[in-house]
Tab-separated table of C-alpha atoms in Angstrom:
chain	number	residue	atom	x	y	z
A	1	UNK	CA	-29.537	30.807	-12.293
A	2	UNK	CA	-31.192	33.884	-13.245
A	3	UNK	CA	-33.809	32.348	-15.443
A	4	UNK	CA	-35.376	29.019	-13.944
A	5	UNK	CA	-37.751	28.426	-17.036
A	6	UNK	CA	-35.124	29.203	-19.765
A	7	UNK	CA	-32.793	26.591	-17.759
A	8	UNK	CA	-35.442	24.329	-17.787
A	9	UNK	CA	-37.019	24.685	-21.166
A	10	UNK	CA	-33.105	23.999	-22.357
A	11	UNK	CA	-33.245	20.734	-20.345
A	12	UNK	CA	-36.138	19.568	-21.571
A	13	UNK	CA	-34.790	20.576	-24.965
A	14	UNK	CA	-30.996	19.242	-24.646
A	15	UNK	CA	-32.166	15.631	-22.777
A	16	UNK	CA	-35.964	15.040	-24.304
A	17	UNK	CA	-36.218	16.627	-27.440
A	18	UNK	CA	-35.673	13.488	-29.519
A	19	UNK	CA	-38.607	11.454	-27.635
A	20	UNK	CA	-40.948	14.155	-27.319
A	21	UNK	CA	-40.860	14.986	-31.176
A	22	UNK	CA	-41.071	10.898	-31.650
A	23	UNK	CA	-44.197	10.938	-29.928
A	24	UNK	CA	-45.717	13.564	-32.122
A	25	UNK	CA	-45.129	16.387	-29.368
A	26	UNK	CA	-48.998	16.086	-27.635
A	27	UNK	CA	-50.483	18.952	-26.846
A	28	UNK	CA	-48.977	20.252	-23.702
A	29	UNK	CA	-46.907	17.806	-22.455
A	30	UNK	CA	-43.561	19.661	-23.016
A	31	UNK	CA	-44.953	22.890	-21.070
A	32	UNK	CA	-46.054	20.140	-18.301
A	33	UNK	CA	-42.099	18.780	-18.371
A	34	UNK	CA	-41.018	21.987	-18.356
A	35	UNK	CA	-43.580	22.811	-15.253
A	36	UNK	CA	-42.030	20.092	-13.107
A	37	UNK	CA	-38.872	20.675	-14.203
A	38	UNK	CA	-38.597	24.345	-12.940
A	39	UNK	CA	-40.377	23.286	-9.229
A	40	UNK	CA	-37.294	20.774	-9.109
A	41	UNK	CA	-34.632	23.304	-9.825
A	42	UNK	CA	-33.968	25.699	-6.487
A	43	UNK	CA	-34.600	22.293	-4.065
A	44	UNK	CA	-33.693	19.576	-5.664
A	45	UNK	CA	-31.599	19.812	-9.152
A	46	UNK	CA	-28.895	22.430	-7.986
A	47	UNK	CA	-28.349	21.129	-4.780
A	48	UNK	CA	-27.603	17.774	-5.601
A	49	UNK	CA	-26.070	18.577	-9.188
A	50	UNK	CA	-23.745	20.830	-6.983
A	51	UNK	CA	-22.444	18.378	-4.742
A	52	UNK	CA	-22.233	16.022	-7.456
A	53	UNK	CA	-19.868	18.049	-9.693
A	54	UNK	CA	-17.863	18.673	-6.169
A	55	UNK	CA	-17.514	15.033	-5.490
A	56	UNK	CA	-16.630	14.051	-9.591
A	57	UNK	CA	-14.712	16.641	-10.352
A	58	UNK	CA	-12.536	18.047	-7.850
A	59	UNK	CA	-14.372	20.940	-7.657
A	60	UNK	CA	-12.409	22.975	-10.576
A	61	UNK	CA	-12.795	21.009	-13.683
A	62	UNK	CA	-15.139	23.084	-16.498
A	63	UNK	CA	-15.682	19.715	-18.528
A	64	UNK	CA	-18.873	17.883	-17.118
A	65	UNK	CA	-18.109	14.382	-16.119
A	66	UNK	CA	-19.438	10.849	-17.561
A	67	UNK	CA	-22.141	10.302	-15.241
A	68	UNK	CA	-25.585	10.883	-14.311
A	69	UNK	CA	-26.009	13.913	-13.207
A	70	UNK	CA	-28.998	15.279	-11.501
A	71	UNK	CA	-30.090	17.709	-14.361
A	72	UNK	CA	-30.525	14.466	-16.598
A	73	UNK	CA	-32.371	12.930	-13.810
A	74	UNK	CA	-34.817	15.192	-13.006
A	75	UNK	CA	-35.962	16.049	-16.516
A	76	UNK	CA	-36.278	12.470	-17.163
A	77	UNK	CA	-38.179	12.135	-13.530
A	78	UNK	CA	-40.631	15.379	-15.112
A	79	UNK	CA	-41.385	13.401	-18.437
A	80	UNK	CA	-42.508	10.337	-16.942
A	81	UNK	CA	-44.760	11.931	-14.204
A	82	UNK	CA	-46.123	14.415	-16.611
A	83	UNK	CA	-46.735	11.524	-19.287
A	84	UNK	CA	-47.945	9.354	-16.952
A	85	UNK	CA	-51.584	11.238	-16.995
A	86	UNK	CA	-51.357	11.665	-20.912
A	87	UNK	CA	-54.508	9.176	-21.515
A	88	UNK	CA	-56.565	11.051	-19.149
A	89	UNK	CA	-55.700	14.695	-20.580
A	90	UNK	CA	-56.851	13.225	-23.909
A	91	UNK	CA	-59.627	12.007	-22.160
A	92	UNK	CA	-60.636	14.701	-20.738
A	93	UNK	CA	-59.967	16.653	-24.628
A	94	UNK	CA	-62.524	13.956	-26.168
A	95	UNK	CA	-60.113	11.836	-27.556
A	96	UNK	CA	-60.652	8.226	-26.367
A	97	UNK	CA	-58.847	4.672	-27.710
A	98	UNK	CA	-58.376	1.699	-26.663
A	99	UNK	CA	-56.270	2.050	-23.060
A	100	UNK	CA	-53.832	-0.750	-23.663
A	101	UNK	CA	-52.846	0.011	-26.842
A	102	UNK	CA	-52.143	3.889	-26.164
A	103	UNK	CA	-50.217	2.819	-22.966
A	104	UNK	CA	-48.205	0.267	-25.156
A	105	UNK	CA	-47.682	3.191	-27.611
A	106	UNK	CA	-46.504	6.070	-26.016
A	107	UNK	CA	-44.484	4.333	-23.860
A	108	UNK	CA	-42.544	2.790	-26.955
A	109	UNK	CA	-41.896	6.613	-27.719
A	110	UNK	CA	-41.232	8.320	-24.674
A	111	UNK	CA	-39.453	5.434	-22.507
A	112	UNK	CA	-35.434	6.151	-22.222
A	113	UNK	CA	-34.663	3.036	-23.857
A	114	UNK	CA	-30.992	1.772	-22.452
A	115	UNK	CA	-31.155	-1.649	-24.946
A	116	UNK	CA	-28.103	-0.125	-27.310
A	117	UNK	CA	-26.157	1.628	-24.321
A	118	UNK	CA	-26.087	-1.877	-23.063
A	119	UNK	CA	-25.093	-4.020	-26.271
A	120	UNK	CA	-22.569	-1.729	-26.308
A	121	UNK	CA	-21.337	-2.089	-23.204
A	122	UNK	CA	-21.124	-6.006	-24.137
A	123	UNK	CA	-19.307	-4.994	-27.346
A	124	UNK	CA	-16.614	-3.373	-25.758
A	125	UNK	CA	-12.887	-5.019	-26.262
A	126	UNK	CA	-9.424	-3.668	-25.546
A	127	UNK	CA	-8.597	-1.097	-28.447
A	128	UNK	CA	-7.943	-3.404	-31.399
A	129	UNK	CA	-5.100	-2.783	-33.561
A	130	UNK	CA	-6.716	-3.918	-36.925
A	131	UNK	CA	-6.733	-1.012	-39.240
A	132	UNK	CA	-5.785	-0.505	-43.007
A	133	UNK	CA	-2.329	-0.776	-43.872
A	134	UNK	CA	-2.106	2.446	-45.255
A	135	UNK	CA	-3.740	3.815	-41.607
A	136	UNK	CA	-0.995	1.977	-39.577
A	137	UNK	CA	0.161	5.280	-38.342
A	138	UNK	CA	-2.978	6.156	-36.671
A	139	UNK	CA	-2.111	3.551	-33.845
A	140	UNK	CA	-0.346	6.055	-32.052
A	141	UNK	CA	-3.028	7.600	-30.156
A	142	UNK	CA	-3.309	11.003	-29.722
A	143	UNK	CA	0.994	11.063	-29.979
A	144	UNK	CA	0.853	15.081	-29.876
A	145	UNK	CA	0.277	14.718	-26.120
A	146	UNK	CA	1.310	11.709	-25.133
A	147	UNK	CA	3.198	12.873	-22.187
A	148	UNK	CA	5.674	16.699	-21.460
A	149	UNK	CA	8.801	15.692	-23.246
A	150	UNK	CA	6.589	14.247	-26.900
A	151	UNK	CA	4.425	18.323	-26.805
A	152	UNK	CA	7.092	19.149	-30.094
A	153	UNK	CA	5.576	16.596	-32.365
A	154	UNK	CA	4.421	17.427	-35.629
A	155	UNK	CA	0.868	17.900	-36.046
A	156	UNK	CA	-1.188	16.517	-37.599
A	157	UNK	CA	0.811	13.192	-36.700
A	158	UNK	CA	3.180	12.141	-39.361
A	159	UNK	CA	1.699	10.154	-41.713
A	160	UNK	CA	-1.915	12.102	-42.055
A	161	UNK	CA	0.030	13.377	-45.114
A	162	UNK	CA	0.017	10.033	-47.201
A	163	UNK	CA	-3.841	9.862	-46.654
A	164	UNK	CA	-4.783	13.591	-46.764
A	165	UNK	CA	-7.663	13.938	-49.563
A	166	UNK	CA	-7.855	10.283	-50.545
A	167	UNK	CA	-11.116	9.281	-50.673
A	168	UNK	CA	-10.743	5.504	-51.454
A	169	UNK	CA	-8.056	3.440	-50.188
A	170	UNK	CA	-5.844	1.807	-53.642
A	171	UNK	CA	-6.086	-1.847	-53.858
A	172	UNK	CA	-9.818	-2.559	-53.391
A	173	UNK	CA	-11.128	-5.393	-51.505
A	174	UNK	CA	-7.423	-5.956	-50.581
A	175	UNK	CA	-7.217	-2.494	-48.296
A	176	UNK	CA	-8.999	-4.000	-45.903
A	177	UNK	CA	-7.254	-5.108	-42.961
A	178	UNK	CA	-7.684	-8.479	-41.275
A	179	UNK	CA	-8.126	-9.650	-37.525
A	180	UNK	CA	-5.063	-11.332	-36.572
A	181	UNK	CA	-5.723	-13.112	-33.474
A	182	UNK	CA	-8.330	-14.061	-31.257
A	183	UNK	CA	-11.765	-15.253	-31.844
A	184	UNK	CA	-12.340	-13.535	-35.231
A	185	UNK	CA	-8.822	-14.250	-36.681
A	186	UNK	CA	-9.421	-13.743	-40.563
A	187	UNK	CA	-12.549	-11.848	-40.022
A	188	UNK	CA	-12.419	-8.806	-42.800
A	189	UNK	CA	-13.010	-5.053	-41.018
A	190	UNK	CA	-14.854	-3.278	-43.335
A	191	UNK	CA	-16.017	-0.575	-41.644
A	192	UNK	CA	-13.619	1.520	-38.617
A	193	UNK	CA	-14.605	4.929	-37.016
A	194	UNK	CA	-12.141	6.115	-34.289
A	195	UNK	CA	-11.918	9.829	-33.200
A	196	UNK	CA	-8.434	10.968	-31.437
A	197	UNK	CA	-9.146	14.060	-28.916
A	198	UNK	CA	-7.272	15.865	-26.318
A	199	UNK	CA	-8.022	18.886	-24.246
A	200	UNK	CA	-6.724	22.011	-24.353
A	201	UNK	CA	-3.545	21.769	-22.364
A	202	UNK	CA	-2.167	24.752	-20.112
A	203	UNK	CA	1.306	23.855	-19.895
A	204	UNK	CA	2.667	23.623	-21.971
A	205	UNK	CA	0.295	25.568	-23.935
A	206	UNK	CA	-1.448	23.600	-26.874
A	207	UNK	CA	-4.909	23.714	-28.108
A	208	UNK	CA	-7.428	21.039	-28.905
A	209	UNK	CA	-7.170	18.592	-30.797
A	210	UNK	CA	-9.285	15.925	-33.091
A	211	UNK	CA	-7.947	13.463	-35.549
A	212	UNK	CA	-11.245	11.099	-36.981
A	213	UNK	CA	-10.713	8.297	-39.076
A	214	UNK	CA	-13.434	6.557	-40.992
A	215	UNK	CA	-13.111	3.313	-43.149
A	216	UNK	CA	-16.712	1.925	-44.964
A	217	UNK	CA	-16.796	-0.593	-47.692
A	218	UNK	CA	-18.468	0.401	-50.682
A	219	UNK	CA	-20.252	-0.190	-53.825
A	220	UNK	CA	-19.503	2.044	-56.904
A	221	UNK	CA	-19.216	2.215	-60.448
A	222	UNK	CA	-16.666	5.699	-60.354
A	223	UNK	CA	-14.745	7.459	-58.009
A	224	UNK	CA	-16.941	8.467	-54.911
A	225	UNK	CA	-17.317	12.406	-54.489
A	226	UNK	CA	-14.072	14.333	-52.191
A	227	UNK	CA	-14.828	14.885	-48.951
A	228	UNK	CA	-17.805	12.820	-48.499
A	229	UNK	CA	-18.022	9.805	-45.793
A	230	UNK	CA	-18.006	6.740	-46.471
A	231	UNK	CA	-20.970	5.592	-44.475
A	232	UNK	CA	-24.854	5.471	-45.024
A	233	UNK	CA	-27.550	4.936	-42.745
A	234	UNK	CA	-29.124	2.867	-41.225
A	235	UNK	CA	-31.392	1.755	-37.789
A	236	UNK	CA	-29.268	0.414	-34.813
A	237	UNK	CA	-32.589	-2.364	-34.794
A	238	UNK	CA	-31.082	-4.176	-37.094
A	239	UNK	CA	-28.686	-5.667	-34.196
A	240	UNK	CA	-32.167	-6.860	-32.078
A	241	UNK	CA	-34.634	-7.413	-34.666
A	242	UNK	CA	-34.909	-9.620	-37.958
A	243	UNK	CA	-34.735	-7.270	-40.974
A	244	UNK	CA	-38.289	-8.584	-42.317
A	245	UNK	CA	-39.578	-6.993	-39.303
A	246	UNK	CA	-38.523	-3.744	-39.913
A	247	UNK	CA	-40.360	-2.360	-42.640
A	248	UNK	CA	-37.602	-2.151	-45.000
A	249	UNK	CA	-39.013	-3.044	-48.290
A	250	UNK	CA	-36.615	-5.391	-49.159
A	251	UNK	CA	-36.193	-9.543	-50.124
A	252	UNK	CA	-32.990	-11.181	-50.630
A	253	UNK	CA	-33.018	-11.067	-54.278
A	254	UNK	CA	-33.737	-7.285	-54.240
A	255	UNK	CA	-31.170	-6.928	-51.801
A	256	UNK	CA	-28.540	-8.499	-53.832
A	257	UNK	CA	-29.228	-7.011	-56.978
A	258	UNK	CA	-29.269	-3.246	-55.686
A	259	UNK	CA	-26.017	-4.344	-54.076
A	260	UNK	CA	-24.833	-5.460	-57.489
A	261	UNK	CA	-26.103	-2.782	-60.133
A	262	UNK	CA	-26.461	0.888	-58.110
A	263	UNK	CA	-23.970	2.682	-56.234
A	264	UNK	CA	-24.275	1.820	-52.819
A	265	UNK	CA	-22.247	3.050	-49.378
A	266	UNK	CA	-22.428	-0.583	-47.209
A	267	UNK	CA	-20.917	0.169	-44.007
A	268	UNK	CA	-23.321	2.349	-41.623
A	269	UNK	CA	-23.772	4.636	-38.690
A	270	UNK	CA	-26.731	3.866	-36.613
A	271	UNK	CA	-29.262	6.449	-35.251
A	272	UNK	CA	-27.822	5.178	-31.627
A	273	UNK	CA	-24.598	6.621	-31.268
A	274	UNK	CA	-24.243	10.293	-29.831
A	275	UNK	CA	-21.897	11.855	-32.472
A	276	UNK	CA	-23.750	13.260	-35.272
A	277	UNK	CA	-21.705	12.804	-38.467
A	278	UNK	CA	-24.206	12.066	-40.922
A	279	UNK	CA	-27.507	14.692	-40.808
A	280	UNK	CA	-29.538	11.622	-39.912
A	281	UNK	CA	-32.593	11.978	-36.360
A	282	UNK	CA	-30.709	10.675	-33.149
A	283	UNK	CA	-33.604	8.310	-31.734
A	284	UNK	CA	-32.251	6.890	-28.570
A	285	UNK	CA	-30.635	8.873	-26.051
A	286	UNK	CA	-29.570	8.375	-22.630
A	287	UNK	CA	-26.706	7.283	-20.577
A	288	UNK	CA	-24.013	5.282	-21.815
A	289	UNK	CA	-24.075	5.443	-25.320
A	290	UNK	CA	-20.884	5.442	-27.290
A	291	UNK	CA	-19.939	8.449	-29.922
A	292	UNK	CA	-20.437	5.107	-33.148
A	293	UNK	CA	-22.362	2.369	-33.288
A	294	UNK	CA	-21.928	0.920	-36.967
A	295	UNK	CA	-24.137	-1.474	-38.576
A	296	UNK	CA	-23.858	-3.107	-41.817
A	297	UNK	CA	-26.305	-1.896	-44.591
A	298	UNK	CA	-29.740	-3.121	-44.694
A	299	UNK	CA	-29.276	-4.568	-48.271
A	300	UNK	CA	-26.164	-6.457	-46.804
A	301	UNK	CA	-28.396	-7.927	-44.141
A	302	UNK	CA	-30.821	-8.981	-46.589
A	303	UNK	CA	-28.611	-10.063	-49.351
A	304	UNK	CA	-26.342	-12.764	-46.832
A	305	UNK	CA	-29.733	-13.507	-44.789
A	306	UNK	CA	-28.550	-12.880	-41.275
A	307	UNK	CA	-30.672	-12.707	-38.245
A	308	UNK	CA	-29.447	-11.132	-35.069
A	309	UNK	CA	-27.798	-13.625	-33.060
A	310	UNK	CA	-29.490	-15.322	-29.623
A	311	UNK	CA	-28.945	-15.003	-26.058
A	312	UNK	CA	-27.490	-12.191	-24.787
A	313	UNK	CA	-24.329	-10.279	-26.645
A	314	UNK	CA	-23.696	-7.408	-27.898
A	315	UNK	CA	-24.107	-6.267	-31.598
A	316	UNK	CA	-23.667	-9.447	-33.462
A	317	UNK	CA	-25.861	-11.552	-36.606
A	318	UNK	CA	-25.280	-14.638	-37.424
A	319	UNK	CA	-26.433	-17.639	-40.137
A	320	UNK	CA	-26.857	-21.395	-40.326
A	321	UNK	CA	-22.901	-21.461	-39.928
A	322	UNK	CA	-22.978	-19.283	-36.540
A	323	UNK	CA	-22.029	-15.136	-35.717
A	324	UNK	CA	-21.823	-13.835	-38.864
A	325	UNK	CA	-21.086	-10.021	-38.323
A	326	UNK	CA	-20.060	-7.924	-35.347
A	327	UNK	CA	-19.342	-4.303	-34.306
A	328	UNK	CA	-16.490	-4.317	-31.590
A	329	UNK	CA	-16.681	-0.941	-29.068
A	330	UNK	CA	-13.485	0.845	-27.538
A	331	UNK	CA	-12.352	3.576	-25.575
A	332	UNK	CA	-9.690	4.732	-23.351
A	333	UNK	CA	-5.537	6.645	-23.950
A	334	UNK	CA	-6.276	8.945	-21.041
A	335	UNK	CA	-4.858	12.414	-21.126
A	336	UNK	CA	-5.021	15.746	-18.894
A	337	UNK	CA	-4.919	19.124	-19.929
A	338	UNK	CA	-1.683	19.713	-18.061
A	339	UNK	CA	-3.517	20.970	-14.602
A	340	UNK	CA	-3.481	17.387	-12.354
A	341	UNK	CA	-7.147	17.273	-13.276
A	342	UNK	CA	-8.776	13.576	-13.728
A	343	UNK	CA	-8.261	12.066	-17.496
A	344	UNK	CA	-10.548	11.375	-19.856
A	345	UNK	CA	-10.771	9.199	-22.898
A	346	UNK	CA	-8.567	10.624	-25.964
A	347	UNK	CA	-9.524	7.693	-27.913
A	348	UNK	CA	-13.187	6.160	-28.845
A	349	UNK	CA	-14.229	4.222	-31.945
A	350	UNK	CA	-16.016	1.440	-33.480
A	351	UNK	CA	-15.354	-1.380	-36.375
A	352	UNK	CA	-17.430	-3.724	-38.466
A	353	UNK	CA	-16.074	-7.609	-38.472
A	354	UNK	CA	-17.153	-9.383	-41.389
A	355	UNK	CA	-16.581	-13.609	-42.014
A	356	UNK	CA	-14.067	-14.516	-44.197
A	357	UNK	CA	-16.797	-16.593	-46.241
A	358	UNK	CA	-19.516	-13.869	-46.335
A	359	UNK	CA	-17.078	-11.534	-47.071
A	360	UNK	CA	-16.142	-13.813	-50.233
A	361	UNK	CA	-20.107	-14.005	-51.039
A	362	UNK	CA	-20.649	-10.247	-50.654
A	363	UNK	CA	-17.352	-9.049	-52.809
A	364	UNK	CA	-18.587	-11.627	-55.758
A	365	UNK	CA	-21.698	-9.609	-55.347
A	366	UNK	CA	-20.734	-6.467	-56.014
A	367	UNK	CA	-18.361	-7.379	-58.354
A	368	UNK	CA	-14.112	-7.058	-58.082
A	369	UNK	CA	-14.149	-3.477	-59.955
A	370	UNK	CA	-17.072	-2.288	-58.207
A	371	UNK	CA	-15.502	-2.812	-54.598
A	372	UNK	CA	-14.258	0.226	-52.959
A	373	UNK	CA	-12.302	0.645	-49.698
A	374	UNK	CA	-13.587	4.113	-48.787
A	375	UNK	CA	-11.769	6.670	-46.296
A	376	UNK	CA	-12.032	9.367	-44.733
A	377	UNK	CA	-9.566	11.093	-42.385
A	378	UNK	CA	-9.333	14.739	-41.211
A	379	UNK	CA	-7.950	16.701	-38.301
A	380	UNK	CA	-8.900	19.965	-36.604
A	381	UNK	CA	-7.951	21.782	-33.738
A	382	UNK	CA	-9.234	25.193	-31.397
A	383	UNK	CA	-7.589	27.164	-29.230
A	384	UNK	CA	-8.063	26.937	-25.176
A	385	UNK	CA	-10.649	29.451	-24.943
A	386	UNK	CA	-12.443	28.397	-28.067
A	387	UNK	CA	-15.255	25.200	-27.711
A	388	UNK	CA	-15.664	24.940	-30.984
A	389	UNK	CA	-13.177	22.552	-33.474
A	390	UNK	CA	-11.648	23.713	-36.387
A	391	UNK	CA	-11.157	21.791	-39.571
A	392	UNK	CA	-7.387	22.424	-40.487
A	393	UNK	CA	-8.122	20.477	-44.413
């Protein structure tokens, strides 16, 4: 690499950004990162990062695999050596506290906290094949490459046409699809994200592709605006901790009568999951975190009184009456690019399961005319030599 600093100053950047802006960016601990960083890179990070790219990718595959690679590691390694003597720089600057409650605090910020890359991990299930109705056609993953003989059909897939530009599903409450079998049977999904990728593929030639798909229930008095999402934010916490402890400002009977009188977007994507779609701070980051990790609203939360659920599991609440709410995780439809290279995932997504009961409860809250099934579903593509996606709408 030609400039060891820049490399590392990106690394730090790319990997520790989040954290170190979290933890109110102290005085000099980045350039200390970025020190320790750049003494790792000619013996230890390229080395090993080398043969590690050999060994996972065949040696000629430009994509970087899922995995741990030693540039992650070693800026990770940097930050927690170079934080570890934090309390004695401030020490030495003439700022003294109380020790315990400093180390307590900046290692809340800075840690590389793995709790939602693992309740997601528990969350995962074999894709399901709940979806709207009127999104049926979506179950075909990825169909423009499925395999040689299927590279002449029609993109977008053949039914993007019925949803193009709709904004809210017609029907209401009824759009919503049900679980058919299986431990949730009857459970309502009122929230879905799935995004639909392939590579570009060589022969024969075709570019990149994305199809995303986003369901969210909502709240509204008139049509939401085109081209919006339906999905707000919210804290992936809400899954570990009870909602009173979270600062939210909110009591049950608030809760229910925001939900009830204001226009309100009640299915969520967390601050956990690695695909930015709503302009909202990423505040975890690390290995093994999936592209969506939905959440229901806060107000929802407070308004049906759940608590996350006990023992170990992955995102579920539940009541007096037992799991209450889930979000399921998938991913998998490999595909190549057409060069014998290993697959990767064309398909990765996320839904919100909902109780037939609370689900009941919640739509008598908002009120039959005020219940919205919102969508959301676009495509884009780019050509080979182009990283960047195109939106074809």
């Amino acid at each position: 690499m030609n400039n060891p600093r820049e490399f590392a100053t990106h690394l730090v950047d790319h990997y520790l950004g989040a954290r170190l802006d979290a933890a109110g960016s102290p005085a000099g601990l980045r350039e200390a990162v970025i020190d320790l960083v750049v003494e790792a890179l000619p013996d230890h990070i390229e080395t090993l990062m080398s043969t590690q790219l050999e060994l996972l990718t065949n040696g000629r595959r430009s994509q970087l695999p899922d995995a741990y690679l030693a540039d992650h590691a070693a800026a990770e390694d940097a930050l927690q050596h170079a934080a570890a003597g934090l309390r004695g720089a401030f020490a030495q600057a003439g700022h003294l506290g109380n020790a315990q409650h400093f180390e307590r605090g900046a290692a809340a910020r800075l840690r590389d906290d793995p709790r939602a890359a693992l309740r997601a991990e528990l969350a995962r299930v074999p894709r399901p094949l709940t979806r709207p109705e009127a999104l049926m056609w979506s179950l075909d993953p990825a169909p423009w490459f499925s395999d040689s003989h299927q590279a002449d059909k029609p993109w977008p897939p053949h039914g993007f046409a019925s949803v193009a530009g709709l904004r809210s599903l017609p029907g209401g409450a009824v759009a919503f699809a049900r679980v058919d079998d299986g431990p949730h049977a009857g459970w309502v999904q009122i929230g879905l994200f799935e995004r639909q990728r392939t590579p570009a593929r060589r022969y024969p030639d075709q570019p990149a592709r994305q199809l995303q798909i986003v369901v969210g229930l909502e709240a509204l008095n008139e049509d939401p605006p085109p081209g919006t999402l339906p999905a707000s934010r919210a804290p992936w916490q809400l899954w570990a901790s009870p909602w009173r402890r979270l600062g939210l400002g909110l009591t049950t009977e608030s809760a229910a009568e925001h939900i009830s009188t204001t226009n309100h977007v009640l299915t969520a994507l967390t601050d956990a999951g690695t695909t930015g779609l709503i302009d909202a701070p990423r505040t975890l980051s690390g290995l093994g975190l999936p592209p969506y990790i939905l959440a229901p609203a806060a107000s929802v939360v407070a308004t049906l009184g759940l608590e996350p659920t006990e023992g170990i599991c992955g995102f579920s609440l539940s009541d007096a009456s037992g799991e209450a709410l889930i979000c399921r995780q998938w991913h998998g439809h490999l595909v190549h690019d057409g060069n014998y290279e290993p697959l990767v995932p064309a398909v990765a997504g996320a839904d919100l399961l909902i109780r037939p009961d609370l689900f009941t409860r919640l739509h008598d809250t908002i009120g039959a005319a005020r219940c919205r099934a919102g969508v959301n579903v676009h495509h884009m593509s780019a050509d080979e030599d182009d990283d960047t996606l195109h939106d074809e709408d």
